[in-house]
Amino acid sequence: MNVEIYETKEFVKALRAMKLIGGRKSKAADQVFVMRSSIGVIDNPFKSLRKTKHGESRIAGCVKYDLHEFCRLITIAGNGCIFLVFVGDHEDSEAWLESHRGLTIGAVDGKSLGKTKISDVESGVTINSDPDNWSGVLIDRLSEKLFERLLGDRPFREVQAIRRIKAGSSDIVIRACLVQIGDESLQTALYDILVLLNNGHIEEAENRTLHHLGDFKPLAELSAEELLELDMGDGTRKVELGSKEYSAWVSRFMETKHPFDWFLFMHPEQERHVAADYSGPAKLSGVTGSGKTSIAVKRAIRLASEYSGEKILVVSLNRALCEFISEIVDHACGSDQALRSRIEVASLFSICQALLQEFEPENAKLYSDVTWGLEEHKDEVYREFYRCLSNVKDAEVLRPMHRLLTSQSIDAEKYIAEEFDWIRSALARDRRSDYTTISRHGRGYKILEQHRASVLEGLAGWERKMSAVGVIDYMGLVTAVTQHMDKITPRYRCILVDEVQDFGSVELSILRKLVKPDRNDLFVCGDAAQSILPKHQSFDAAGIDVKGRSSRIFRNYRNSREILKVAHQVLTLNLSELHFEVGELEISDPELSYRSSAEPLLLEAGSLEIEMAAALKLLDASDEIAERRGTTHSGCIAIVGYSGFEVQQYGKDIGIPVLDGASKFLHGTRFLSDLEQTKGYEFDTMVIVNCAQGQLPPQGAPEQEVFRNASEFYVAMTRAKNQLILSFSGNVCTWLKALNMPISLWSDVVDVNDLPKIGMPGFLQEFPDTESLDLRQLTGTEFIFTPYARGLDVDVQERLEEFVDGRGLLQARTQRRLKWRNIGSLIDDLESGIGASVLGTVAHDVVKTRLAEASLGVRPSIKPRPLRKKTSVTKGAVTTDALPDRKPSTYDSTRPNGLEKLGLTARELMTLHELHIRSVGDLIEADEKILAKHLTMTAINALKEKARKEESRAASDISASISLDKADFSERIIRIFNKMGLRSFGDLAQLSQRELWAQSELGKVDVQRIQRICRDHNVTLRDN
C-alpha cells in the first residue's frame, strides 16, 4: 500500500481523549494506535480495520472504519494519501461529520495545505450554518483583495444586495440576496463563502473563494509529489514511517495531558534551524509565535546528544521564561536523565550570581540570600534612594534632571532608573566616562552632557545605597561581574540565547566569555518587535560576529489571523525609527497565520475591580468547558498600568499565581501578570484589563519612546492562542479607539450580578506608611515627586521647593507669610489672595486642579507593611491645623538611617533588612513578637536601646546643623543673633538662659518665642 498518511491535531486530541477515558473506548483507541504503529512496517496498515457498511456522502473522499464499542475512525483519502481526521463513538462521529459537511482538504496556491467546505448540489450536501458572535456586514470579513477578484466585475445591483447581508443572518436571507446572481457556480460559491464568514471560519471562506477562482486544488486532484511539497501548517503532521522517535512521541502523548507536546512539534521550516550546523555564532530572527523558543529547546537537546559529556546552556533574561523553558526541557528529555543533566537552563541573573560567588566568596550573602529575600522590594529601596527619604542625599544631584523631565510630563523617577540600566548595559564600570559623549541608541529624550555627568554621579550613589542595605538589582550583578571579566573562562560547549533582543552589550560580552569559539558555539534568537527594555545592544561590542550566519522565520504558528490583525494594527500605528535601531524588525503578518478564531472582544466594565472579577469568572467558564471536552485550558489576566511588584502583591492578596518565575507553569490553570512578564508564554485565553485612557500609552512615558510600550502591549496580545479579551473601564485607550473595534459590555459575556469582591491592585506607596496620599500635607519637595506634579514648569517646581519647606516662615512685625509648611496651606492662602506672586495665576490653577484629582482617590496604595506603625495622614492634617507653626508629622523626609552606626553583626543586619527594617526609627517601632522569631529577647532589647540612643544623637545633630535664618525667627532677632556670632541651632545650644535674658535688645516676648522655637527643634539651652 504505497500511500502517505497524515494526521490532524483534532484527530490526535480526540484519540488521546478516548485513550485517557479508559474502559471500552480505550480498546477502540488501542486499535487505532496499533494501526498507526504498523505504518511502514506492513503493506496495508488498515487491513486489520473494517470499513463501515454504509458509505459517507457528506464529505468527498471520506472513508469510515468500525472500531470496538461502536466507535468510528474517520479518514479522507486522495491520490496516494490518507488523512486521519477524527475518531470517536458513534454519536460523536455523527456530530463531527454533520458539522463538517462539505469538508475539502487541498492545496492553497500550490504552496500550503488548507481546508474549506464546499456544497454539492448534485449530492444534496449543503454546509451548515452556525453563526458566531461577530457583528457587522458579512462580506467585510473577506479580504479586500479577494473581494475584488471575486466580485470586482459584477454589476452594482448584485454586489449591493450582498453588501446588505448582516452577520447572524439566516440561510434563507443569504439565499434571497443571491437570487440575482445568474452564474450558478458563483451563486453556490457565494453561499458557501457567506455561510463560512457567518460561522467565523474566515480562512475556510478565503479558501472557498480561491477554489472558485482556481487557486485552491482539492486533495483528489493532487499528486503525491505535489502534496509532499506543501507546507503542512500548524494543524497537520505527516506520520513518519518506522520512526522510533515518532513512536515514542505518540506513546507519551497518548498517556498524558501535557500541553508541551504540540509545543515541541516541529514544522519543516523549524526543523531546518534545529538541524543546522554553523561555523560560529548564529542569529535567528523570528516574528512572534514563530516557535523560536521551541527551536532553541529542540536544538539544545540535539546538541547535547551530539556533544556527549559537554554542557549546553539555554539562557534568557526573564526568570519566569527560564522556569517555563526548564519544564519543557524536562518533558522533552523524558526519562533520559543523562541527557537532561547536560542541559542547563538559567537566567543570566543566576549565572551572574554563580560567577560572583566564585570570584567574591566573601560577598556571597550579598549576591544570594539577601538579594533573593529583598528582590521584590527593590522598587521600594529605589524610591527611598531617589527621593532622599533616609537622610541619604546622593540622589539630590539628580534633582535638576528630575525637574526637567517632570516639566515634560515624563515619569522622571522611572526614566532615570531606566537610564541607569541603559548605562550599565552599554558600558562596564571602568568605561562609564564614555557615557557623557556616546550616542544613546534606543533612548528618545535627549540628555545634555552636563546632565549626563549628574546621572553618572546619581548611578554611583544608587549602587552605594544598594550595597548599604544588602540588596542588588539585576544590572548591579552584571556590573559586578564585569570587574572579573579576565577571570571568566569557558564553561559550556554551546550557549543558546532566547529573547536576545532583551540583552545589552555588556550581558552579551559575558556570555561570549562563557563559551569558547567553535562550531555551534552561540545561537541567539529574538524578535525586535518585542524589544521592551531600554538597553544598548551591539553584537560587535560584545565580540559576537553573526555575519553570514543570520536567518529569519516569517510564519506565525501560534496566533489566529484575527488576533494577529489587532496586535499588528496597534504595533504598526506606533512604529518609531527607534524600533529599527534595536534590531532586524519583523512584524507578524496576519495573512501568514495558519488559522482563524473568534474575533478579539473589547469589553467595558464600571471599574477595574469589576473587570478583574468578570475576567476570573470567564476563565472559570472556559475551564469547565474544557473539562467537559476532556481537554485542558490555560488562561492569563494581564493588568495594564501596574509594575511586576504591584501585581505580585495583588496576586498574594487574592491567591492567584503571578508570572514571576516563582510558580511553575503546570501548577495552575490561570495566572496574573503585568504586560512585560507574559513574554515567552502562550495561553488559550488572554485577558488584558485596564486598557483605559491614560494607561495605553501610559502617562509619564516620553513620547519619543512610546514605541516600547506598544511593543509590550503587542507581546501580551500575541500570547493568546484562541481567545483575546481586551477590557477597560471609563474611556477606552487611544490605541484601541483608533481601531474602531465594536465595544460590548462584560455583562454580555458573564453574569456580573454575583461577582466576588476581590478588590483591585494597589500602587507602590508614594511615601512609607501612607496608605492614602493627602497631597495637601506634602512639602514642595515631596509634591514634585508625585504624578500630580508632571507638566509643571521647572521654575514652578523650584518655587514650590523653596517656599513650601515644611516649616513655614512669618515676617516680623507684619506677620506676613513668607514660606508655608505644606501645599494645602499655600493653596488656602492663595485662595484668599495671600502670596499670589509665589506661583502665578496659571500655576496656581494647575496645582489646585491636581489636588482635586488626588482627592478622588484614583491611586490606591499597596497596604503598608505591618511591621511599621502606621501614621495617619488625616490625623496629621488635624494636628497641623491646630499647631500652625509646627512641621507636619505625615512623613519625616530627614529621618536618619543610622543602622550602620549601631555596630551590628552581619547576621543582625541581614535579619533586619529581611524584615524591611531600614532605619533606627523602624527598629524602635518594630514589633518585638516579629523580631523574636529571629533574635533572642536580650539581643532585641540591646538593639532597641542602641537605636534609641542613636536616634536621640542624630536628632540633636540634625537640629544643630539647621541655620537660624531657616526657622521662624523675626529678622530683628536674626540680626541680634548675628551680632552675638550665632549662626545655627548648634551655636544657640551653647547659650544659657541667663545670657539670653541679659541681652538688652530682647524683650520678654522675644525670649519666650526663642524658647518655644528651640523646643520645637529639640534644642536644649545650656542651663535647662
CSV table of C-alpha atoms in Angstrom, one decimal, residues 581-981:
chain,number,residue,atom,x,y,z
A,581,GLU,CA,17.6,50.8,15.8
A,582,VAL,CA,17.1,47.8,18.2
A,583,GLY,CA,17.4,45.1,15.6
A,584,GLU,CA,16.0,43.5,12.4
A,585,LEU,CA,12.4,44.3,12.8
A,586,GLU,CA,9.9,41.7,11.6
A,587,ILE,CA,6.2,42.1,12.3
A,588,SER,CA,3.9,39.0,12.1
A,589,ASP,CA,1.7,39.4,9.0
A,590,PRO,CA,-1.8,38.3,9.9
A,591,GLU,CA,-2.2,36.8,6.4
A,592,LEU,CA,0.6,34.4,7.1
A,593,SER,CA,-1.3,32.8,10.1
A,594,TYR,CA,-2.4,29.3,9.6
A,595,ARG,CA,-5.8,29.5,11.2
A,596,SER,CA,-8.8,31.6,12.2
A,597,SER,CA,-10.6,32.1,15.5
A,598,ALA,CA,-13.2,34.2,17.1
A,599,GLU,CA,-12.7,38.0,16.8
A,600,PRO,CA,-11.0,39.6,19.8
A,601,LEU,CA,-13.5,41.2,22.1
A,602,LEU,CA,-13.4,44.7,23.5
A,603,LEU,CA,-15.4,44.8,26.7
A,604,GLU,CA,-16.4,47.6,29.1
A,605,ALA,CA,-17.0,47.5,32.8
A,606,GLY,CA,-17.8,50.0,35.5
A,607,SER,CA,-14.5,49.7,37.3
A,608,LEU,CA,-11.2,47.8,37.3
A,609,GLU,CA,-12.4,45.7,40.2
A,610,ILE,CA,-15.4,44.5,38.1
A,611,GLU,CA,-13.0,43.9,35.2
A,612,MET,CA,-10.9,41.6,37.3
A,613,ALA,CA,-13.8,39.7,38.8
A,614,ALA,CA,-15.5,39.2,35.5
A,615,ALA,CA,-12.3,38.0,33.8
A,616,LEU,CA,-11.8,35.4,36.5
A,617,LYS,CA,-15.4,34.2,36.0
A,618,LEU,CA,-14.8,34.0,32.3
A,619,LEU,CA,-11.7,31.8,32.9
A,620,ASP,CA,-13.8,29.6,35.2
A,621,ALA,CA,-16.4,29.0,32.5
A,622,SER,CA,-13.6,28.2,30.0
A,623,ASP,CA,-12.1,25.7,32.4
A,624,GLU,CA,-15.5,24.0,32.8
A,625,ILE,CA,-16.0,23.7,29.0
A,626,ALA,CA,-12.5,22.3,28.6
A,627,GLU,CA,-13.1,19.7,31.3
A,628,ARG,CA,-16.3,18.6,29.7
A,629,ARG,CA,-14.5,18.1,26.5
A,630,GLY,CA,-11.7,16.1,28.2
A,631,THR,CA,-9.1,18.8,27.4
A,632,THR,CA,-7.2,21.4,29.3
A,633,HIS,CA,-7.4,25.2,29.3
A,634,SER,CA,-4.9,27.8,30.3
A,635,GLY,CA,-5.7,31.5,30.9
A,636,CYS,CA,-3.8,34.7,31.9
A,637,ILE,CA,-5.0,38.1,33.1
A,638,ALA,CA,-2.5,40.8,32.3
A,639,ILE,CA,-3.0,44.1,34.2
A,640,VAL,CA,-2.1,47.3,32.4
A,641,GLY,CA,-0.6,50.2,34.3
A,642,TYR,CA,1.0,48.2,37.2
A,643,SER,CA,4.5,47.1,37.9
A,644,GLY,CA,5.5,43.5,38.4
A,645,PHE,CA,5.9,44.2,42.1
A,646,GLU,CA,2.5,45.7,42.4
A,647,VAL,CA,0.9,42.7,40.6
A,648,GLN,CA,2.8,40.3,42.8
A,649,GLN,CA,1.3,41.9,45.9
A,650,TYR,CA,-2.2,41.7,44.4
A,651,GLY,CA,-1.7,38.1,43.4
A,652,LYS,CA,-0.8,37.2,47.0
A,653,ASP,CA,-3.9,39.0,48.3
A,654,ILE,CA,-6.4,37.1,46.0
A,655,GLY,CA,-4.5,33.8,45.9
A,656,ILE,CA,-3.6,33.6,42.2
A,657,PRO,CA,-0.1,32.8,41.0
A,658,VAL,CA,1.8,35.6,39.2
A,659,LEU,CA,4.2,35.1,36.3
A,660,ASP,CA,7.4,35.9,38.1
A,661,GLY,CA,9.4,32.7,38.0
A,662,ALA,CA,8.1,31.5,41.4
A,663,SER,CA,5.1,29.5,40.1
A,664,LYS,CA,5.6,26.6,37.7
A,665,PHE,CA,3.5,26.8,34.5
A,666,LEU,CA,1.8,23.5,35.0
A,667,HIS,CA,0.8,24.2,38.6
A,668,GLY,CA,-2.4,26.0,37.8
A,669,THR,CA,-4.8,26.9,35.0
A,670,ARG,CA,-4.7,30.7,35.3
A,671,PHE,CA,-2.2,33.4,36.2
A,672,LEU,CA,-1.8,37.1,36.7
A,673,SER,CA,0.9,39.2,35.2
A,674,ASP,CA,2.0,42.7,34.2
A,675,LEU,CA,2.5,43.1,30.5
A,676,GLU,CA,6.2,42.5,30.5
A,677,GLN,CA,6.3,39.1,32.2
A,678,THR,CA,3.9,37.5,29.7
A,679,LYS,CA,6.8,37.2,27.2
A,680,GLY,CA,7.6,33.6,26.2
A,681,TYR,CA,4.3,32.2,27.3
A,682,GLU,CA,1.2,31.2,25.4
A,683,PHE,CA,-2.4,30.8,26.7
A,684,ASP,CA,-5.6,29.5,25.3
A,685,THR,CA,-7.3,32.7,26.6
A,686,MET,CA,-5.6,36.0,27.2
A,687,VAL,CA,-7.4,38.8,29.1
A,688,ILE,CA,-5.8,42.2,29.2
A,689,VAL,CA,-7.6,44.5,31.7
A,690,ASN,CA,-7.3,48.3,32.4
A,691,CYS,CA,-6.9,49.2,28.7
A,692,ALA,CA,-8.2,52.7,29.6
A,693,GLN,CA,-7.3,56.2,28.6
A,694,GLY,CA,-4.1,57.3,30.3
A,695,GLN,CA,-2.9,53.7,30.6
A,696,LEU,CA,-2.1,53.0,27.0
A,697,PRO,CA,0.0,54.8,26.2
A,698,PRO,CA,0.9,55.2,29.8
A,699,GLN,CA,1.0,58.7,31.4
A,700,GLY,CA,4.6,59.6,32.2
A,701,ALA,CA,6.1,57.8,29.3
A,702,PRO,CA,8.2,60.1,27.0
A,703,GLU,CA,6.5,60.5,23.6
A,704,GLN,CA,9.7,59.6,21.9
A,705,GLU,CA,9.8,56.1,23.5
A,706,VAL,CA,6.1,55.2,23.4
A,707,PHE,CA,7.0,52.5,20.8
A,708,ARG,CA,8.5,50.5,23.6
A,709,ASN,CA,5.1,50.4,25.4
A,710,ALA,CA,3.4,49.5,22.1
A,711,SER,CA,5.8,46.5,21.8
A,712,GLU,CA,4.9,45.5,25.4
A,713,PHE,CA,1.2,45.6,24.6
A,714,TYR,CA,1.9,43.7,21.3
A,715,VAL,CA,3.7,41.0,23.2
A,716,ALA,CA,0.9,40.5,25.7
A,717,MET,CA,-1.8,40.3,23.0
A,718,THR,CA,0.2,37.7,21.0
A,719,ARG,CA,0.3,35.3,23.9
A,720,ALA,CA,-3.4,34.4,23.0
A,721,LYS,CA,-3.8,31.2,21.0
A,722,ASN,CA,-7.6,31.0,20.8
A,723,GLN,CA,-9.3,34.0,22.5
A,724,LEU,CA,-8.2,37.5,23.2
A,725,ILE,CA,-10.2,39.8,25.5
A,726,LEU,CA,-9.4,43.5,25.9
A,727,SER,CA,-11.1,45.2,28.7
A,728,PHE,CA,-11.4,48.8,30.1
A,729,SER,CA,-13.4,51.0,32.4
A,730,GLY,CA,-14.0,54.7,31.9
A,731,ASN,CA,-12.8,55.7,28.5
A,732,VAL,CA,-11.1,53.2,26.2
A,733,CYS,CA,-7.4,54.0,25.4
A,734,THR,CA,-6.5,55.9,22.3
A,735,TRP,CA,-4.7,52.8,20.7
A,736,LEU,CA,-7.8,50.7,20.7
A,737,LYS,CA,-10.1,53.6,19.9
A,738,ALA,CA,-8.2,54.1,16.7
A,739,LEU,CA,-9.0,50.5,15.6
A,740,ASN,CA,-12.8,51.2,15.7
A,741,MET,CA,-13.4,47.9,17.4
A,742,PRO,CA,-17.1,47.2,18.4
A,743,ILE,CA,-17.5,47.7,22.2
A,744,SER,CA,-19.6,45.2,24.3
A,745,LEU,CA,-20.3,45.0,28.0
A,746,TRP,CA,-18.9,42.4,30.3
A,747,SER,CA,-22.5,41.7,31.3
A,748,ASP,CA,-23.0,40.4,27.7
A,749,VAL,CA,-20.3,37.7,28.3
A,750,VAL,CA,-20.7,36.7,32.0
A,751,ASP,CA,-23.2,37.3,34.8
A,752,VAL,CA,-21.9,40.3,36.7
A,753,ASN,CA,-24.6,40.3,39.4
A,754,ASP,CA,-22.8,37.8,41.7
A,755,LEU,CA,-19.1,38.7,41.1
A,756,PRO,CA,-16.7,38.0,44.0
A,757,LYS,CA,-15.3,41.1,45.9
A,758,ILE,CA,-11.6,40.8,45.1
A,759,GLY,CA,-10.6,44.5,45.1
A,760,MET,CA,-8.1,45.9,42.8
A,761,PRO,CA,-4.3,46.2,42.8
A,762,GLY,CA,-2.6,49.0,44.7
A,763,PHE,CA,0.3,51.2,43.7
A,764,LEU,CA,3.7,51.4,45.4
A,765,GLN,CA,3.3,53.9,48.2
A,766,GLU,CA,4.4,57.4,47.3
A,767,PHE,CA,5.8,57.7,50.8
A,768,PRO,CA,6.3,55.0,53.5
A,769,ASP,CA,3.3,54.3,55.8
A,770,THR,CA,0.9,56.5,53.9
A,771,GLU,CA,-1.9,54.1,52.8
A,772,SER,CA,-3.8,57.1,51.3
A,773,LEU,CA,-2.0,60.1,50.0
A,774,ASP,CA,-3.0,63.6,51.1
A,775,LEU,CA,-1.3,66.0,48.8
A,776,ARG,CA,-2.2,68.9,51.0
A,777,GLN,CA,0.1,67.7,53.7
A,778,LEU,CA,3.2,67.4,51.5
A,779,THR,CA,6.1,69.8,51.3
A,780,GLY,CA,7.0,71.2,48.0
A,781,THR,CA,9.9,68.8,47.6
A,782,GLU,CA,7.7,65.8,48.4
A,783,PHE,CA,5.0,67.1,46.0
A,784,ILE,CA,7.2,67.3,42.9
A,785,PHE,CA,7.9,63.5,43.2
A,786,THR,CA,4.2,62.6,42.8
A,787,PRO,CA,2.5,62.1,39.4
A,788,TYR,CA,0.4,65.2,40.1
A,789,ALA,CA,3.5,67.5,39.5
A,790,ARG,CA,4.0,66.4,35.9
A,791,GLY,CA,3.8,69.2,33.5
A,792,LEU,CA,4.7,72.0,35.9
A,793,ASP,CA,7.4,74.3,34.7
A,794,VAL,CA,10.8,74.0,36.2
A,795,ASP,CA,10.6,77.4,37.9
A,796,VAL,CA,7.3,76.5,39.4
A,797,GLN,CA,8.8,73.3,40.9
A,798,GLU,CA,11.8,75.2,42.2
A,799,ARG,CA,9.5,77.8,43.9
A,800,LEU,CA,7.4,75.0,45.4
A,801,GLU,CA,10.5,73.5,46.9
A,802,GLU,CA,11.8,76.9,48.2
A,803,PHE,CA,8.6,78.3,49.6
A,804,VAL,CA,6.8,75.1,50.8
A,805,ASP,CA,9.6,73.9,53.0
A,806,GLY,CA,7.8,72.0,55.8
A,807,ARG,CA,8.4,74.7,58.4
A,808,GLY,CA,6.9,77.9,57.2
A,809,LEU,CA,8.1,81.4,57.9
A,810,LEU,CA,6.4,84.6,59.1
A,811,GLN,CA,7.8,88.1,58.5
A,812,ALA,CA,8.5,90.0,61.7
A,813,ARG,CA,6.1,92.8,62.7
A,814,THR,CA,3.8,92.4,59.6
A,815,GLN,CA,3.4,88.7,60.3
A,816,ARG,CA,3.2,88.3,56.5
A,817,ARG,CA,3.6,84.7,55.4
A,818,LEU,CA,6.9,84.2,53.5
A,819,LYS,CA,7.0,80.4,53.5
A,820,TRP,CA,4.5,77.6,54.0
A,821,ARG,CA,4.5,74.3,55.9
A,822,ASN,CA,2.7,72.3,53.2
A,823,ILE,CA,0.9,72.5,49.8
A,824,GLY,CA,-2.5,72.8,51.4
A,825,SER,CA,-1.7,75.9,53.5
A,826,LEU,CA,-0.2,77.5,50.4
A,827,ILE,CA,-3.3,76.9,48.3
A,828,ASP,CA,-5.5,78.2,51.1
A,829,ASP,CA,-3.6,81.4,51.3
A,830,LEU,CA,-3.6,81.8,47.6
A,831,GLU,CA,-7.3,81.4,47.5
A,832,SER,CA,-7.6,84.3,50.0
A,833,GLY,CA,-5.2,86.5,48.0
A,834,ILE,CA,-2.1,85.9,50.1
A,835,GLY,CA,1.2,85.1,48.4
A,836,ALA,CA,-0.2,85.4,44.9
A,837,SER,CA,3.2,86.1,43.4
A,838,VAL,CA,4.7,82.8,44.6
A,839,LEU,CA,3.2,80.6,41.8
A,840,GLY,CA,1.4,82.8,39.4
A,841,THR,CA,-2.2,82.5,38.3
A,842,VAL,CA,-1.7,79.7,35.8
A,843,ALA,CA,0.4,77.5,38.0
A,844,HIS,CA,-1.9,78.2,41.0
A,845,ASP,CA,-4.9,76.9,39.0
A,846,VAL,CA,-2.9,73.8,37.8
A,847,VAL,CA,-1.8,72.8,41.3
A,848,LYS,CA,-5.4,73.4,42.6
A,849,THR,CA,-6.7,71.1,39.9
A,850,ARG,CA,-4.1,68.4,40.7
A,851,LEU,CA,-5.2,68.5,44.4
A,852,ALA,CA,-8.8,68.0,43.3
A,853,GLU,CA,-7.8,65.0,41.1
A,854,ALA,CA,-6.0,63.4,44.0
A,855,SER,CA,-9.0,63.9,46.3
A,856,LEU,CA,-10.9,61.4,44.1
A,857,GLY,CA,-8.6,58.7,45.4
A,858,VAL,CA,-7.7,57.4,42.0
A,859,ARG,CA,-4.3,56.0,43.1
A,860,PRO,CA,-4.8,53.4,45.9
A,861,SER,CA,-1.5,52.3,47.5
A,862,ILE,CA,-0.3,48.9,48.4
A,863,LYS,CA,-1.1,48.3,52.1
A,864,PRO,CA,1.7,49.3,54.4
A,865,ARG,CA,3.8,46.6,55.9
A,866,PRO,CA,2.5,45.5,59.3
A,867,LEU,CA,6.0,45.9,60.9
A,868,ARG,CA,5.8,49.7,60.7
A,869,LYS,CA,3.5,51.8,62.9
A,870,LYS,CA,1.0,53.5,60.5
A,871,THR,CA,0.9,57.3,60.6
A,872,SER,CA,-2.4,58.6,59.7
A,873,VAL,CA,-2.2,61.4,57.1
A,874,THR,CA,-5.6,62.6,58.1
A,875,LYS,CA,-4.7,62.8,61.7
A,876,GLY,CA,-1.5,64.7,60.7
A,877,ALA,CA,-3.7,67.2,58.9
A,878,VAL,CA,-5.7,67.9,62.1
A,879,THR,CA,-2.5,68.3,64.2
A,880,THR,CA,-1.0,70.7,61.6
A,881,ASP,CA,-4.0,73.0,61.7
A,882,ALA,CA,-4.0,73.0,65.5
A,883,LEU,CA,-0.3,73.9,65.6
A,884,PRO,CA,0.2,76.1,62.6
A,885,ASP,CA,3.9,76.7,63.0
A,886,ARG,CA,5.0,73.0,63.5
A,887,LYS,CA,6.3,70.8,60.8
A,888,PRO,CA,3.6,68.3,59.6
A,889,SER,CA,4.1,64.8,61.0
A,890,THR,CA,2.9,62.8,58.0
A,891,TYR,CA,6.4,61.8,57.0
A,892,ASP,CA,9.9,63.0,58.1
A,893,SER,CA,12.0,63.0,55.0
A,894,THR,CA,15.1,63.9,57.0
A,895,ARG,CA,14.9,60.9,59.4
A,896,PRO,CA,18.3,59.2,59.6
A,897,ASN,CA,19.0,55.6,58.5
A,898,GLY,CA,21.7,55.1,61.2
A,899,LEU,CA,21.8,51.3,61.2
A,900,GLU,CA,25.4,51.4,60.0
A,901,LYS,CA,26.3,53.3,63.2
A,902,LEU,CA,24.9,50.7,65.6
A,903,GLY,CA,27.8,48.2,65.3
A,904,LEU,CA,25.5,45.4,64.2
A,905,THR,CA,26.8,42.0,63.2
A,906,ALA,CA,26.4,40.8,59.6
A,907,ARG,CA,23.7,38.4,60.7
A,908,GLU,CA,21.8,41.1,62.6
A,909,LEU,CA,22.0,43.4,59.6
A,910,MET,CA,20.6,40.7,57.2
A,911,THR,CA,17.8,39.9,59.6
A,912,LEU,CA,16.7,43.5,59.9
A,913,HIS,CA,16.8,44.0,56.1
A,914,GLU,CA,14.8,40.9,55.5
A,915,LEU,CA,12.2,42.3,57.9
A,916,HIS,CA,12.2,45.6,55.9
A,917,ILE,CA,13.8,47.5,58.8
A,918,ARG,CA,16.0,50.1,57.2
A,919,SER,CA,16.4,52.9,59.9
A,920,VAL,CA,16.8,53.3,63.6
A,921,GLY,CA,13.2,54.6,63.7
A,922,ASP,CA,12.0,51.3,62.1
A,923,LEU,CA,13.9,49.4,64.7
A,924,ILE,CA,12.5,51.3,67.6
A,925,GLU,CA,8.9,50.8,66.3
A,926,ALA,CA,9.3,47.2,65.3
A,927,ASP,CA,7.0,44.6,66.8
A,928,GLU,CA,9.0,42.6,69.4
A,929,LYS,CA,6.9,39.5,68.6
A,930,ILE,CA,8.1,39.5,65.0
A,931,LEU,CA,11.7,40.2,66.0
A,932,ALA,CA,11.6,37.3,68.5
A,933,LYS,CA,11.1,34.8,65.6
A,934,HIS,CA,14.7,35.7,64.5
A,935,LEU,CA,16.5,37.1,67.6
A,936,THR,CA,16.7,36.5,71.3
A,937,MET,CA,14.9,39.0,73.7
A,938,THR,CA,18.3,40.0,75.1
A,939,ALA,CA,19.5,40.9,71.6
A,940,ILE,CA,16.2,42.7,70.8
A,941,ASN,CA,16.4,44.9,74.0
A,942,ALA,CA,20.1,45.7,73.3
A,943,LEU,CA,19.3,46.6,69.7
A,944,LYS,CA,16.4,48.9,70.6
A,945,GLU,CA,18.5,50.6,73.3
A,946,LYS,CA,21.2,51.3,70.7
A,947,ALA,CA,18.6,52.6,68.3
A,948,ARG,CA,17.1,55.0,70.8
A,949,LYS,CA,20.5,56.4,71.7
A,950,GLU,CA,21.4,56.8,68.0
A,951,GLU,CA,18.1,58.5,67.2
A,952,SER,CA,18.5,60.9,70.0
A,953,ARG,CA,22.0,61.8,69.0
A,954,ALA,CA,21.1,62.1,65.3
A,955,ALA,CA,18.1,64.3,66.1
A,956,SER,CA,20.4,66.6,68.0
A,957,ASP,CA,22.9,66.6,65.2
A,958,ILE,CA,20.2,67.5,62.6
A,959,SER,CA,18.8,70.3,64.7
A,960,ALA,CA,22.2,71.7,65.5
A,961,SER,CA,23.0,71.9,61.8
A,962,ILE,CA,19.9,74.0,60.9
A,963,SER,CA,20.6,77.6,60.1
A,964,LEU,CA,18.8,80.0,62.4
A,965,ASP,CA,17.6,82.1,59.4
A,966,LYS,CA,15.6,78.9,58.3
A,967,ALA,CA,13.5,79.0,61.4
A,968,ASP,CA,10.5,81.2,62.3
A,969,PHE,CA,12.6,83.9,63.9
A,970,SER,CA,11.9,87.5,63.0
A,971,GLU,CA,14.5,89.4,61.0
A,972,ARG,CA,15.3,91.6,64.1
A,973,ILE,CA,16.1,88.6,66.3
A,974,ILE,CA,18.3,87.1,63.4
A,975,ARG,CA,20.3,90.4,63.4
A,976,ILE,CA,20.7,90.2,67.2
A,977,PHE,CA,21.9,86.6,66.9
A,978,ASN,CA,24.4,87.5,64.1
A,979,LYS,CA,25.8,90.2,66.4
A,980,MET,CA,26.3,87.5,69.0
A,981,GLY,CA,28.0,85.2,66.4
